[in-house]
GROMACS .gro file of C-alpha atoms in nm:
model
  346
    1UNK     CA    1   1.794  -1.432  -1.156
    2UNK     CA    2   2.040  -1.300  -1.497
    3UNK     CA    3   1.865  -1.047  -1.724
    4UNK     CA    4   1.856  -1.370  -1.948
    5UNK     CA    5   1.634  -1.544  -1.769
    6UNK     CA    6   1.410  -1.261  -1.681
    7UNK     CA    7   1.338  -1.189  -2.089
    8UNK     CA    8   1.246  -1.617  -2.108
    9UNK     CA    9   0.954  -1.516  -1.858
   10UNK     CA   10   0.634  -1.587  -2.102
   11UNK     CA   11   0.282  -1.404  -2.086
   12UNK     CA   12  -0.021  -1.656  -2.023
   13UNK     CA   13  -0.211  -1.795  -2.267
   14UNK     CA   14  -0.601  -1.779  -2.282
   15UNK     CA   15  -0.605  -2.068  -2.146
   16UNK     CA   16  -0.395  -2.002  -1.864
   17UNK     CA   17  -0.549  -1.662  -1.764
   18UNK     CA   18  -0.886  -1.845  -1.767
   19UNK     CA   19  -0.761  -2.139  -1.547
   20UNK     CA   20  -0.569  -1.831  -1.329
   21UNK     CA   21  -0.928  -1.657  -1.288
   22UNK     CA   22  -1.068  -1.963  -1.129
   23UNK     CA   23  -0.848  -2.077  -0.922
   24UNK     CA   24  -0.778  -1.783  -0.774
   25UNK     CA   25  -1.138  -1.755  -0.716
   26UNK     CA   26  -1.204  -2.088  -0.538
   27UNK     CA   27  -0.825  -2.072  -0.386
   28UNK     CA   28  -0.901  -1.746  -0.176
   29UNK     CA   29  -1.229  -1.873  -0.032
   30UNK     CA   30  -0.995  -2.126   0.167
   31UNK     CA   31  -0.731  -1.898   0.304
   32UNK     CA   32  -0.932  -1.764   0.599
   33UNK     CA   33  -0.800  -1.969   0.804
   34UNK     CA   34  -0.564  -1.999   1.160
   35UNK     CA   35  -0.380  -2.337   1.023
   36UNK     CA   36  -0.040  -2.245   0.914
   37UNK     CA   37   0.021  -2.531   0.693
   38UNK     CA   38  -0.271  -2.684   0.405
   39UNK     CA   39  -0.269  -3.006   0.195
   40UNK     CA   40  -0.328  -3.030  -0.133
   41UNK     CA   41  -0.317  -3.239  -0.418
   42UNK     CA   42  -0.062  -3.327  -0.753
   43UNK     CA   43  -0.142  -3.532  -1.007
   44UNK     CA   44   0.142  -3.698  -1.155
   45UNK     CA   45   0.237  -3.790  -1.521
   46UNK     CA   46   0.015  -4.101  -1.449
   47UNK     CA   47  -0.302  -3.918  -1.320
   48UNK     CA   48  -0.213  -4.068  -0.972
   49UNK     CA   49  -0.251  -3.829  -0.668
   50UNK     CA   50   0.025  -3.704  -0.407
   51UNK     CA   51  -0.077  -3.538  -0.133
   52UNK     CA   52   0.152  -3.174  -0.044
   53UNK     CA   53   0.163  -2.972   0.294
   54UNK     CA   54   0.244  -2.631   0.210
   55UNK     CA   55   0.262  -2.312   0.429
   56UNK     CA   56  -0.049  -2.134   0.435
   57UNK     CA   57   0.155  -1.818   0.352
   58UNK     CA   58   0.262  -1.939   0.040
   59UNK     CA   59  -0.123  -2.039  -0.053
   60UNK     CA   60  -0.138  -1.662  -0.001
   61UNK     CA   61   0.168  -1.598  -0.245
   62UNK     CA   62   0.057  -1.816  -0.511
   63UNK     CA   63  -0.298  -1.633  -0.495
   64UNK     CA   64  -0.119  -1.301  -0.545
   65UNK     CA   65   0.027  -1.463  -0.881
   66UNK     CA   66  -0.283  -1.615  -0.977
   67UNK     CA   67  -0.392  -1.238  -1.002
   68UNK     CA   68  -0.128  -1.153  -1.227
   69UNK     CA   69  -0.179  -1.408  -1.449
   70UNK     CA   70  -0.561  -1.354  -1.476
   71UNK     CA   71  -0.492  -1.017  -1.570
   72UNK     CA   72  -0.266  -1.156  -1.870
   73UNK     CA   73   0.050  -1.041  -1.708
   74UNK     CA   74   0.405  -1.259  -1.689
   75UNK     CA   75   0.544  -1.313  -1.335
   76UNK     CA   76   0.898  -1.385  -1.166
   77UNK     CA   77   0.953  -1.463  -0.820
   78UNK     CA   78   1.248  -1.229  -0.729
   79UNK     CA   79   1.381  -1.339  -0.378
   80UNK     CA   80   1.367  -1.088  -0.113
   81UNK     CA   81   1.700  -1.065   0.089
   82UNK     CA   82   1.795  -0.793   0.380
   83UNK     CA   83   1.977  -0.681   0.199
   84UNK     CA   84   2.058  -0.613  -0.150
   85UNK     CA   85   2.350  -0.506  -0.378
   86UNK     CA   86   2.338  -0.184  -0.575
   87UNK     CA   87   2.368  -0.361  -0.912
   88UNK     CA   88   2.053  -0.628  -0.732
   89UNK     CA   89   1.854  -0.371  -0.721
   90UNK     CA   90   1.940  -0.174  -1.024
   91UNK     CA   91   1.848  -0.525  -1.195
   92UNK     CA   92   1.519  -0.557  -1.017
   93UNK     CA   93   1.417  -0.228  -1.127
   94UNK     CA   94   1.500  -0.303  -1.472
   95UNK     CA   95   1.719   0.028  -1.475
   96UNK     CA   96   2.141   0.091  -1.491
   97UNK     CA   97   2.317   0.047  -1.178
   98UNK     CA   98   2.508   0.413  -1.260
   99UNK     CA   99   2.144   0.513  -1.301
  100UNK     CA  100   1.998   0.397  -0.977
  101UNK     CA  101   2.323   0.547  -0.803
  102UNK     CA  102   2.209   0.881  -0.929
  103UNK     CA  103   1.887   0.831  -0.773
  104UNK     CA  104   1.999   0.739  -0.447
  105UNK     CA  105   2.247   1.016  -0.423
  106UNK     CA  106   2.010   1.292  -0.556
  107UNK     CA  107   1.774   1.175  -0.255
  108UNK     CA  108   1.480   1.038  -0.495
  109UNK     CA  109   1.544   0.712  -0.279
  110UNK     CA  110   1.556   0.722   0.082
  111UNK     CA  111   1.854   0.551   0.161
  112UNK     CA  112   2.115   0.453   0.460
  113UNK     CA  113   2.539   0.460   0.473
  114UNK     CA  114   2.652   0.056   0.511
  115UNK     CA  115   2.874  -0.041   0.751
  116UNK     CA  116   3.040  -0.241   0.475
  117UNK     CA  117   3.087  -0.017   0.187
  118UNK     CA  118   3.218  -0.269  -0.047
  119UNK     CA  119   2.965  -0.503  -0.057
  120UNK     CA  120   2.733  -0.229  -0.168
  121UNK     CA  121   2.391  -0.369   0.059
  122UNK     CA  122   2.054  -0.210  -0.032
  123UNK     CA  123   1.746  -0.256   0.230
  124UNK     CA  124   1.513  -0.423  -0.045
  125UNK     CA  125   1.232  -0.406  -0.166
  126UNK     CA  126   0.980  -0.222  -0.012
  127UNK     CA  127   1.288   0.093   0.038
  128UNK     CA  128   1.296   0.056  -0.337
  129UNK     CA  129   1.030   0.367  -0.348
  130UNK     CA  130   1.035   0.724  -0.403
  131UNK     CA  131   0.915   0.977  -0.098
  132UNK     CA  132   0.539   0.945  -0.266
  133UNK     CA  133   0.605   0.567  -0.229
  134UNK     CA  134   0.630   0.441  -0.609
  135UNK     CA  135   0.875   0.350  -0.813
  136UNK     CA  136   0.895   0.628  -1.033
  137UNK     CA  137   1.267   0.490  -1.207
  138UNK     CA  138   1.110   0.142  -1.386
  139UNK     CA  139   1.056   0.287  -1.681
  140UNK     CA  140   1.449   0.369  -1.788
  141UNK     CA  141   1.513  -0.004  -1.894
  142UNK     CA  142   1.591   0.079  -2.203
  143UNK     CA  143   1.861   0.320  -2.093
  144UNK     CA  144   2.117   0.070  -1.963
  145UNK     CA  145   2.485   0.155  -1.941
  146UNK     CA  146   2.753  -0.032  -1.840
  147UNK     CA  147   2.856  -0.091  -1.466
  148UNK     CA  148   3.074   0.041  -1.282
  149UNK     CA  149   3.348  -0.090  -1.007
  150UNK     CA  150   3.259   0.226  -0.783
  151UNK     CA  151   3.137   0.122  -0.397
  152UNK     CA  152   2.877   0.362  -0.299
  153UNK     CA  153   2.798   0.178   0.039
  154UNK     CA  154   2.395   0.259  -0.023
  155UNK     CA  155   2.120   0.063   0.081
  156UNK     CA  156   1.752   0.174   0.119
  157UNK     CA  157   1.513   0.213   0.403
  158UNK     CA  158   1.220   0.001   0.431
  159UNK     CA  159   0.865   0.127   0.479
  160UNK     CA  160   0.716   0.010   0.789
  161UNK     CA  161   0.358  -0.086   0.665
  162UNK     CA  162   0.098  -0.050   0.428
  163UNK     CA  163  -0.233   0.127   0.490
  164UNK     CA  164  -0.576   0.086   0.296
  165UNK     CA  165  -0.793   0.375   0.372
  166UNK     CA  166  -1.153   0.306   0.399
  167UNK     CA  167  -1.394   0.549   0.241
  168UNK     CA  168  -1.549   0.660   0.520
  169UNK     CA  169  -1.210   0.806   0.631
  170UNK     CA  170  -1.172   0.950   0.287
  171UNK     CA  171  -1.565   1.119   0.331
  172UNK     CA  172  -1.465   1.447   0.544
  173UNK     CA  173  -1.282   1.704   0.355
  174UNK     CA  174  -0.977   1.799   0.668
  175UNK     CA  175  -0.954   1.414   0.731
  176UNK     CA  176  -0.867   1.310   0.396
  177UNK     CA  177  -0.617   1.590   0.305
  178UNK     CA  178  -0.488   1.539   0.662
  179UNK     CA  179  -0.437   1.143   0.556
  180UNK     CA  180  -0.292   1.242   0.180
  181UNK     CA  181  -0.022   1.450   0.358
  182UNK     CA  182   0.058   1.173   0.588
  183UNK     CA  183   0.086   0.961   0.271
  184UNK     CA  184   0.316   1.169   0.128
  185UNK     CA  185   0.574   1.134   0.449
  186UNK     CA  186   0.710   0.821   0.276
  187UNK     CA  187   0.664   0.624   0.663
  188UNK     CA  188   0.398   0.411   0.485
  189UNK     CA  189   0.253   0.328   0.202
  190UNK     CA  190  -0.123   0.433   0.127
  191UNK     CA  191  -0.381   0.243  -0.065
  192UNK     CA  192  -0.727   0.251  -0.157
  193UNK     CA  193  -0.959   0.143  -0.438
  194UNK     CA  194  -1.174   0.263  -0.756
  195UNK     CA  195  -1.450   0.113  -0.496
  196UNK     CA  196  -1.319   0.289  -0.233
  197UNK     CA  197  -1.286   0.599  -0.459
  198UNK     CA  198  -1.670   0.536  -0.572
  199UNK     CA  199  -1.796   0.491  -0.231
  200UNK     CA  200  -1.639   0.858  -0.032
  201UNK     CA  201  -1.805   1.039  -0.374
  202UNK     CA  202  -2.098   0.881  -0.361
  203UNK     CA  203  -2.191   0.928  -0.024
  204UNK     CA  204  -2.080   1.281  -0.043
  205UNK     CA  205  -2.248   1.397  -0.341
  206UNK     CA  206  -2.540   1.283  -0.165
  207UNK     CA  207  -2.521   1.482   0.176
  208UNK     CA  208  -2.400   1.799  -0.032
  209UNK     CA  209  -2.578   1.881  -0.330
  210UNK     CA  210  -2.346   2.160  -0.371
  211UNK     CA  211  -2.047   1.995  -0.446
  212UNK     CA  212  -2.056   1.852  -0.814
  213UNK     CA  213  -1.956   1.499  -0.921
  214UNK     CA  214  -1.669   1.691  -1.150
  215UNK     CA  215  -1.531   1.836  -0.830
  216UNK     CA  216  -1.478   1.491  -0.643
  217UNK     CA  217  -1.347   1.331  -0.986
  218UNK     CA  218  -1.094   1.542  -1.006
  219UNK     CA  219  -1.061   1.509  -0.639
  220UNK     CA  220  -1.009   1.121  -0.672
  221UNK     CA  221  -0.748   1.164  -0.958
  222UNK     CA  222  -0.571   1.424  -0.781
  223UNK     CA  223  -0.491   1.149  -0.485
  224UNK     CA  224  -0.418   0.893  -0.796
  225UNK     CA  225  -0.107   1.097  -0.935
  226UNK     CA  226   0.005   1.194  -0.568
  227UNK     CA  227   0.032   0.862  -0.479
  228UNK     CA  228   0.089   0.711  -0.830
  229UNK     CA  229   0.046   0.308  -0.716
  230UNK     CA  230  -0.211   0.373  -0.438
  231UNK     CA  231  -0.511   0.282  -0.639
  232UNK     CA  232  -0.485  -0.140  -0.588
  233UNK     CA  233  -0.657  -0.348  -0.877
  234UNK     CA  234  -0.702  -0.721  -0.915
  235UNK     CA  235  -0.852  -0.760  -0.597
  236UNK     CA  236  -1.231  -0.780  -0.720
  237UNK     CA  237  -1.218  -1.212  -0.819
  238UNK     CA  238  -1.130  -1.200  -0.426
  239UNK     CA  239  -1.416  -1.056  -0.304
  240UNK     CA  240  -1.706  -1.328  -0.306
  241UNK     CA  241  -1.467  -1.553  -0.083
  242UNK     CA  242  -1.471  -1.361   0.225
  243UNK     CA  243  -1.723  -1.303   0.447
  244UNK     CA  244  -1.752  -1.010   0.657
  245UNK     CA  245  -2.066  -0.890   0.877
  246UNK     CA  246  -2.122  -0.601   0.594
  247UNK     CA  247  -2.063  -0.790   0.260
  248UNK     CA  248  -2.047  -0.424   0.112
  249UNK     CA  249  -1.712  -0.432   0.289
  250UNK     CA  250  -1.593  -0.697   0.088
  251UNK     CA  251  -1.404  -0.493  -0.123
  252UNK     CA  252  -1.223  -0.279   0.147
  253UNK     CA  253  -1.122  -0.644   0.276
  254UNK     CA  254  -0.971  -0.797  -0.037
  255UNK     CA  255  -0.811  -0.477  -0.170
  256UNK     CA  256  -0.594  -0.495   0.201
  257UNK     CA  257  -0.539  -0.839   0.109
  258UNK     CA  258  -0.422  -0.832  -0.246
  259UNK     CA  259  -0.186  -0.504  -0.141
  260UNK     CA  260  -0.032  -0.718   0.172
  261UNK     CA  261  -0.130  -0.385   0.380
  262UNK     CA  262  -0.095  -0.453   0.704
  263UNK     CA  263  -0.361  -0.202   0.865
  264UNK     CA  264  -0.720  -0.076   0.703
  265UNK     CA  265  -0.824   0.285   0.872
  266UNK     CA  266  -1.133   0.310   0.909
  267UNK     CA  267  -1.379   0.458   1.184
  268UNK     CA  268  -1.586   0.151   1.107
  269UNK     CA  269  -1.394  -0.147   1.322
  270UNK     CA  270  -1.636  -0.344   1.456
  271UNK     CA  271  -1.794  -0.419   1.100
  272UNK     CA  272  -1.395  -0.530   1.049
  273UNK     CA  273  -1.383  -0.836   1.285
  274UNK     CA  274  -1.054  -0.928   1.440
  275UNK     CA  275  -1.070  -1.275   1.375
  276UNK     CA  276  -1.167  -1.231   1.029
  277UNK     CA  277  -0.857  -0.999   0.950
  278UNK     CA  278  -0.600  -1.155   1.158
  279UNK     CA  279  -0.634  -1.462   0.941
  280UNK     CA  280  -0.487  -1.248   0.669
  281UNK     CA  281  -0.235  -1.084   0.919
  282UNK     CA  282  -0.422  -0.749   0.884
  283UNK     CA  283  -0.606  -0.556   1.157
  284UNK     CA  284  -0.890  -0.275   1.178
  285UNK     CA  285  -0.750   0.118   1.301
  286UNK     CA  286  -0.940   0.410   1.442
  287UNK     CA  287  -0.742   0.694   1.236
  288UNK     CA  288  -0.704   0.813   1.554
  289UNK     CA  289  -0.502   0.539   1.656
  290UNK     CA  290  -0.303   0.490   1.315
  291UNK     CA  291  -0.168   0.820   1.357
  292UNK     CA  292  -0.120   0.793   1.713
  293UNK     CA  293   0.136   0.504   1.621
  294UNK     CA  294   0.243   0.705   1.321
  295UNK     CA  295   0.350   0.976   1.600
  296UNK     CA  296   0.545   0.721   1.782
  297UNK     CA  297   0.717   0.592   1.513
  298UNK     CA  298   0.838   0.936   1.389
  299UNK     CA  299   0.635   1.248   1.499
  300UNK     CA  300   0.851   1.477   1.255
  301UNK     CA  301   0.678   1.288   0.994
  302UNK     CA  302   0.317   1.377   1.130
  303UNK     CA  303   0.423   1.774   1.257
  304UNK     CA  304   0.530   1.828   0.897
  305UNK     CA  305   0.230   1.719   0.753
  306UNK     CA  306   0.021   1.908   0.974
  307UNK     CA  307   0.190   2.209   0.924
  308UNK     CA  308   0.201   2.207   0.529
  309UNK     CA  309  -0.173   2.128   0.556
  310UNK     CA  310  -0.258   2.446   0.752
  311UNK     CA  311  -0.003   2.606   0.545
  312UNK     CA  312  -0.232   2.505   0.266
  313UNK     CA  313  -0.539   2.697   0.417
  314UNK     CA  314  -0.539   3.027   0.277
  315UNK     CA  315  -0.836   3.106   0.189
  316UNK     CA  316  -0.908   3.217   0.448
  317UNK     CA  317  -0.597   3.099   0.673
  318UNK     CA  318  -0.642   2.945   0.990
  319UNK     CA  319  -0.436   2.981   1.312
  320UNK     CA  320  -0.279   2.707   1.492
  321UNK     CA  321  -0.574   2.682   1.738
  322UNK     CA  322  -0.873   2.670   1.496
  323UNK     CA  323  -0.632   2.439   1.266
  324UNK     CA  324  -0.640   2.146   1.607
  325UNK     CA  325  -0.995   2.225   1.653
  326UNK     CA  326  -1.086   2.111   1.305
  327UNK     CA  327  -0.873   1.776   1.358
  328UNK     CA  328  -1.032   1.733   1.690
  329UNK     CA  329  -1.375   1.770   1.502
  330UNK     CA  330  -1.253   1.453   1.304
  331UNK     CA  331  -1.237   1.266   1.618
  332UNK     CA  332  -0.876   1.285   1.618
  333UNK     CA  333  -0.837   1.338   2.006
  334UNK     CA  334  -0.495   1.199   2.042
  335UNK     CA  335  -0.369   1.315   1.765
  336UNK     CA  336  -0.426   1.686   1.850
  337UNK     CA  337  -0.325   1.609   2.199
  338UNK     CA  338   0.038   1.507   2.053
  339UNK     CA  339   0.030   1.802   1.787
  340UNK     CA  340  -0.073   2.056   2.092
  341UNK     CA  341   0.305   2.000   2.188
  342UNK     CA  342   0.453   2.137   1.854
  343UNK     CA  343   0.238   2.444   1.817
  344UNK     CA  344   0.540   2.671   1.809
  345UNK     CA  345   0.610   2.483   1.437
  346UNK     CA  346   0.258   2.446   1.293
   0.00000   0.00000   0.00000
């Protein structure tokens, strides 16, 4: 897609983001479902009806853009390759390609050498992050210069998977910083809710009366500019479609969804149901277990964040030993176990 084409991209009408709200509504009750492939129906210049398989995964798509347009925003389908060219992704971020360059080479992007330096590849476009996980370079469109010939042989790494935290994981203090510096890794990308947000304070502000609703706001926002696109929206017309043995878990469910995480953490999975999330390719982990398969994926990524959290515990500071207790405390019993090995760094 040419820059051109990009600006022809219109916003929706009123009538078009009311149409969008419904539809997505009464789309997403029908896409919990094991069939790969659904019919529906077009109606033809002549009001005549053709019948259309389509792949249930792009059902799921076109509910994702039904979002956007309720919300009044334009959309573009940008096709998602293995790789992609410098000057692709420069273009995709709306930004110059000497700019992006800059970025990759300063280390704001994570970022691989190519075998083939002259075709420029990119991993795209989940690696298209920062280390926090958000694309903190979209907003230099209007700084475009012109492009160079220069092969930098860059391409970016991918992150693995995308994690909603539920709020009970989010209720106990050493958890939930424990979690943020795990966010803040870059190995995955963390999400949660303003319902999620509501729910943690809530329930915490009524078990201690000590800690002020002030203290938890500023709590919640803190997380919001660590992680600047973890808070998911749009996700609330998808709630009254799903069904869930708790349908005050509704929310947890279609914020996963309407994120594409693949994982919600949670210490709650049976009110989760396998069946029920695996028809959205999404399962229900222990955060025991989600950081047990954070460990094997790179356990440099969980020692560091262990040790800048204790580091982080001044007042008063805690040695290595009380620092594992308190994790064990949180029912993390593997996790310590694996951490017990690196003591000598924490």
């Amino acid at each position: 897609m040419t820059r051109a084409q990009a600006l022809e991209t219109a916003l929706p009408v009123e009538r078009e983001v009311a149409a969008a709200v419904e539809s997505q509504r009464a789309l997403a009750a029908f896409l919990s479902t094991q069939f790969e492939t659904q019919r529906i129906q077009i109606f033809d210049a002549k009001n005549q009806a053709h019948q259309v398989e389509l792949p249930t995964s792009a059902l799921r798509l076109l509910v994702d853009v039904l979002s956007e347009l309720a919300e009044g925003n334009a959309v573009k389908v940008v096709p998602i390759h293995a790789e992609l060219t410098t000057q692709e992704a420069a273009d995709m971020l709306n930004v110059s390609r000497p700019h992006l360059v800059k970025l990759l080479e300063s280390g704001a992007l994570a970022f691989s050498q190519s075998r083939q330096a002259s075709a420029h590849p990119l991993r795209g476009p989940d690696g298209l992050q920062d280390r926090t996980g958000s694309c903190e370079c979209a907003g230099d469109g209007g700084a475009r210069e012109a492009g160079t010939g220069t092969s930098t042989g860059l391409r970016v790494r991918s992150s693995p998977f995308t994690a909603v935290y539920d709020a009970c994981v989010l209720y106990p203090a050493p958890l939930r910083d424990f979690l943020m510096w795990l966010a803040l890794s870059g190995r995955f990308r963390a999400r949660w809710s303003a319902q999620i947000h509501d729910e943690w304070k809530r329930n915490l502000i009524k078990n201690r009366p000590d800690i002020t609703a002030e203290q938890l706001d500023r709590t919640a926002d803190l997380m919001d500019l660590a992680i600047p696109d973890g808070r998911v929206t749009g996700h609330e017309v998808l709630i009254e479609g799903l069904t869930l043995p708790d349908s005050g878990d509704r929310h947890v469910l279609a914020a996963a969804i309407r994120c594409h995480a693949s994982v919600i953490v949670t210490f709650n999975e049976r009110d989760f149901p396998a069946d029920v999330l695996g028809a959205f390719g999404l399962e229900a982990q222990h955060p025991d277990l989600f950081v047990e398969n954070l460990f094997d994926l790179d356990p440099a990524a969980v020692v560091a964040a262990a040790q800048r959290q204790r580091q982080q515990l001044k007042n008063p500071p805690i040695d290595v030993d009380r620092y594992l207790d308190i994790l064990l405390r949180q029912g993390l019993t593997q996790t310590v176990k694996g951490l017990a090995g690196f003591r000598g760094v924490l």
